[in-house]
PDB file of C-alpha atoms in Angstrom:
ATOM      1  CA  UNK M   1     125.113 117.767  83.962  1.00 56.00           C
ATOM      2  CA  UNK M   2     122.741 118.810  81.611  1.00 71.00           C
ATOM      3  CA  UNK M   3     121.989 122.690  81.045  1.00 78.00           C
ATOM      4  CA  UNK M   4     118.191 121.864  80.417  1.00 81.00           C
ATOM      5  CA  UNK M   5     115.669 118.682  80.986  1.00 85.00           C
ATOM      6  CA  UNK M   6     112.140 118.514  80.135  1.00 84.00           C
ATOM      7  CA  UNK M   7     110.512 115.084  80.286  1.00 87.00           C
ATOM      8  CA  UNK M   8     106.561 114.303  80.311  1.00 85.00           C
ATOM      9  CA  UNK M   9     105.315 110.943  81.527  1.00 89.00           C
ATOM     10  CA  UNK M  10     101.705 110.197  81.224  1.00 89.00           C
ATOM     11  CA  UNK M  11      98.935 107.909  79.761  1.00 94.00           C
ATOM     12  CA  UNK M  12      98.045 108.951  76.030  1.00 92.00           C
ATOM     13  CA  UNK M  13      95.527 107.182  74.206  1.00 95.00           C
ATOM     14  CA  UNK M  14      96.690 105.688  70.647  1.00 96.00           C
ATOM     15  CA  UNK M  15      95.414 109.141  68.970  1.00 96.00           C
ATOM     16  CA  UNK M  16      96.998 111.363  71.639  1.00 91.00           C
ATOM     17  CA  UNK M  17     100.015 109.770  70.675  1.00 91.00           C
ATOM     18  CA  UNK M  18      99.886 109.989  66.956  1.00 94.00           C
ATOM     19  CA  UNK M  19      98.879 113.769  67.696  1.00 89.00           C
ATOM     20  CA  UNK M  20     102.351 114.261  69.698  1.00 87.00           C
ATOM     21  CA  UNK M  21     104.284 112.495  66.902  1.00 90.00           C
ATOM     22  CA  UNK M  22     102.420 114.426  64.105  1.00 91.00           C
ATOM     23  CA  UNK M  23     103.135 117.807  66.039  1.00 87.00           C
ATOM     24  CA  UNK M  24     107.050 116.960  66.352  1.00 89.00           C
ATOM     25  CA  UNK M  25     106.806 115.774  62.877  1.00 92.00           C
ATOM     26  CA  UNK M  26     105.825 119.045  61.681  1.00 91.00           C
ATOM     27  CA  UNK M  27     108.111 121.132  63.732  1.00 90.00           C
ATOM     28  CA  UNK M  28     111.038 118.712  62.220  1.00 92.00           C
ATOM     29  CA  UNK M  29     109.533 119.070  58.938  1.00 92.00           C
ATOM     30  CA  UNK M  30     109.603 123.384  59.120  1.00 91.00           C
ATOM     31  CA  UNK M  31     112.803 124.053  61.299  1.00 91.00           C
ATOM     32  CA  UNK M  32     113.720 126.885  62.660  1.00 91.00           C
ATOM     33  CA  UNK M  33     112.110 128.214  65.405  1.00 91.00           C
ATOM     34  CA  UNK M  34     109.155 126.468  66.430  1.00 89.00           C
ATOM     35  CA  UNK M  35     106.623 126.278  69.265  1.00 87.00           C
ATOM     36  CA  UNK M  36     106.012 122.334  70.301  1.00 83.00           C
ATOM     37  CA  UNK M  37     102.782 121.821  71.840  1.00 82.00           C
ATOM     38  CA  UNK M  38     102.895 118.921  74.039  1.00 79.00           C
ATOM     39  CA  UNK M  39      99.894 118.324  75.993  1.00 75.00           C
ATOM     40  CA  UNK M  40      99.675 121.586  78.624  1.00 84.00           C
ATOM     41  CA  UNK M  41     103.095 122.300  77.663  1.00 85.00           C
ATOM     42  CA  UNK M  42     104.867 124.601  74.939  1.00 88.00           C
ATOM     43  CA  UNK M  43     108.190 123.810  74.146  1.00 87.00           C
ATOM     44  CA  UNK M  44     110.010 126.425  71.916  1.00 90.00           C
ATOM     45  CA  UNK M  45     112.925 125.060  70.337  1.00 90.00           C
ATOM     46  CA  UNK M  46     115.640 125.942  67.573  1.00 92.00           C
ATOM     47  CA  UNK M  47     115.764 122.997  65.209  1.00 92.00           C
ATOM     48  CA  UNK M  48     118.702 123.020  62.000  1.00 93.00           C
ATOM     49  CA  UNK M  49     118.927 121.321  58.988  1.00 93.00           C
ATOM     50  CA  UNK M  50     121.134 118.584  60.013  1.00 94.00           C
ATOM     51  CA  UNK M  51     120.427 116.122  62.805  1.00 94.00           C
ATOM     52  CA  UNK M  52     121.307 113.019  64.217  1.00 97.00           C
ATOM     53  CA  UNK M  53     118.305 110.075  64.779  1.00 97.00           C
ATOM     54  CA  UNK M  54     117.981 107.092  67.001  1.00 97.00           C
ATOM     55  CA  UNK M  55     115.620 104.753  66.980  1.00 97.00           C
ATOM     56  CA  UNK M  56     115.572 101.592  69.618  1.00 97.00           C
ATOM     57  CA  UNK M  57     112.748  99.073  70.455  1.00 97.00           C
ATOM     58  CA  UNK M  58     113.113  96.616  73.182  1.00 97.00           C
ATOM     59  CA  UNK M  59     110.900  94.003  74.322  1.00 98.00           C
ATOM     60  CA  UNK M  60     111.000  92.579  77.613  1.00 97.00           C
ATOM     61  CA  UNK M  61     109.477  91.983  81.029  1.00 95.00           C
ATOM     62  CA  UNK M  62     105.978  91.693  79.064  1.00 97.00           C
ATOM     63  CA  UNK M  63     106.288  95.405  77.272  1.00 97.00           C
ATOM     64  CA  UNK M  64     107.466  96.952  74.075  1.00 97.00           C
ATOM     65  CA  UNK M  65     109.534 100.287  74.534  1.00 96.00           C
ATOM     66  CA  UNK M  66     109.900 102.224  71.474  1.00 95.00           C
ATOM     67  CA  UNK M  67     112.345 105.244  71.751  1.00 95.00           C
ATOM     68  CA  UNK M  68     112.755 107.993  68.961  1.00 94.00           C
ATOM     69  CA  UNK M  69     115.935 110.256  69.382  1.00 95.00           C
ATOM     70  CA  UNK M  70     116.758 113.612  67.879  1.00 94.00           C
ATOM     71  CA  UNK M  71     119.973 114.953  68.821  1.00 94.00           C
ATOM     72  CA  UNK M  72     121.475 118.298  67.597  1.00 93.00           C
ATOM     73  CA  UNK M  73     123.934 121.219  68.791  1.00 92.00           C
ATOM     74  CA  UNK M  74     122.958 123.912  70.808  1.00 86.00           C
ATOM     75  CA  UNK M  75     123.657 127.060  68.886  1.00 73.00           C
ATOM     76  CA  UNK M  76     127.958 128.095  70.214  1.00 61.00           C
ATOM     77  CA  UNK M  77     127.898 130.769  72.595  1.00 53.00           C
ATOM     78  CA  UNK M  78     128.597 134.215  70.961  1.00 54.00           C
ATOM     79  CA  UNK M  79     132.445 135.453  71.449  1.00 54.00           C
ATOM     80  CA  UNK M  80     133.617 138.307  73.191  1.00 53.00           C
ATOM     81  CA  UNK M  81     134.747 139.520  69.589  1.00 52.00           C
ATOM     82  CA  UNK M  82     131.343 138.947  68.214  1.00 47.00           C
ATOM     83  CA  UNK M  83     129.808 140.460  71.214  1.00 50.00           C
ATOM     84  CA  UNK M  84     131.763 143.709  70.782  1.00 51.00           C
ATOM     85  CA  UNK M  85     130.699 143.891  67.413  1.00 48.00           C
ATOM     86  CA  UNK M  86     126.805 143.379  67.821  1.00 47.00           C
ATOM     87  CA  UNK M  87     127.649 146.595  70.431  1.00 48.00           C
ATOM     88  CA  UNK M  88     129.142 148.214  68.430  1.00 47.00           C
ATOM     89  CA  UNK M  89     126.660 147.840  65.843  1.00 43.00           C
ATOM     90  CA  UNK M  90     123.891 149.239  68.522  1.00 40.00           C
ATOM     91  CA  UNK M  91     125.945 152.634  68.727  1.00 43.00           C
ATOM     92  CA  UNK M  92     126.077 153.291  64.646  1.00 41.00           C
ATOM     93  CA  UNK M  93     123.796 156.029  63.680  1.00 42.00           C
ATOM     94  CA  UNK M  94     120.475 154.881  62.117  1.00 41.00           C
ATOM     95  CA  UNK M  95     119.948 155.381  58.523  1.00 44.00           C
ATOM     96  CA  UNK M  96     116.670 155.104  56.893  1.00 45.00           C
ATOM     97  CA  UNK M  97     115.931 151.071  56.032  1.00 45.00           C
ATOM     98  CA  UNK M  98     116.155 150.188  52.310  1.00 46.00           C
ATOM     99  CA  UNK M  99     112.593 149.091  50.803  1.00 46.00           C
ATOM    100  CA  UNK M 100     112.148 145.457  50.714  1.00 47.00           C
ATOM    101  CA  UNK M 101     112.067 143.766  47.377  1.00 49.00           C
ATOM    102  CA  UNK M 102     108.760 141.868  46.584  1.00 46.00           C
ATOM    103  CA  UNK M 103     108.221 139.353  44.212  1.00 48.00           C
ATOM    104  CA  UNK M 104     109.450 136.167  42.836  1.00 50.00           C
ATOM    105  CA  UNK M 105     113.007 136.781  43.854  1.00 48.00           C
ATOM    106  CA  UNK M 106     112.713 138.112  47.114  1.00 45.00           C
ATOM    107  CA  UNK M 107     113.675 136.254  50.175  1.00 44.00           C
ATOM    108  CA  UNK M 108     111.650 135.085  52.907  1.00 44.00           C
ATOM    109  CA  UNK M 109     112.852 135.405  56.720  1.00 42.00           C
ATOM    110  CA  UNK M 110     113.225 132.054  57.876  1.00 41.00           C
ATOM    111  CA  UNK M 111     113.785 132.929  61.404  1.00 39.00           C
ATOM    112  CA  UNK M 112     109.835 133.959  61.960  1.00 41.00           C
ATOM    113  CA  UNK M 113     108.381 131.598  64.505  1.00 41.00           C
ATOM    114  CA  UNK M 114     106.343 128.741  63.373  1.00 44.00           C
ATOM    115  CA  UNK M 115     103.762 126.988  65.180  1.00 44.00           C
ATOM    116  CA  UNK M 116     103.281 123.197  65.398  1.00 44.00           C
ATOM    117  CA  UNK M 117      99.979 122.784  66.654  1.00 44.00           C
ATOM    118  CA  UNK M 118      98.008 119.476  67.380  1.00 43.00           C
ATOM    119  CA  UNK M 119      95.728 118.727  64.967  1.00 45.00           C
ATOM    120  CA  UNK M 120      92.184 116.681  66.006  1.00 43.00           C
TER     121      UNK M 120
END
């Protein structure tokens, strides 16, 4: 049984199909947390650096079917010990935050949401 399944079937122009593939490619290129615009639906995904891919082409019954599939594991569920550590961390006394480093050596926050929107 699947935890979630999203399926969208509709007629597309060649340009609309290209826009969807472009949005998917941008989301894959960026990785991390992305919001993928698919027609009237926005789908939020977390895309890891490594995933598995499958390309399948079937010809028969007067049609050509092209399937592009990507798979990756979902984030593992938090264990009781990590949940307890997180709860304990929230109970700790607040201390002022250290000033952020700036300049070429500063680290960037990769978990910020990125948006892969279709382009016209």
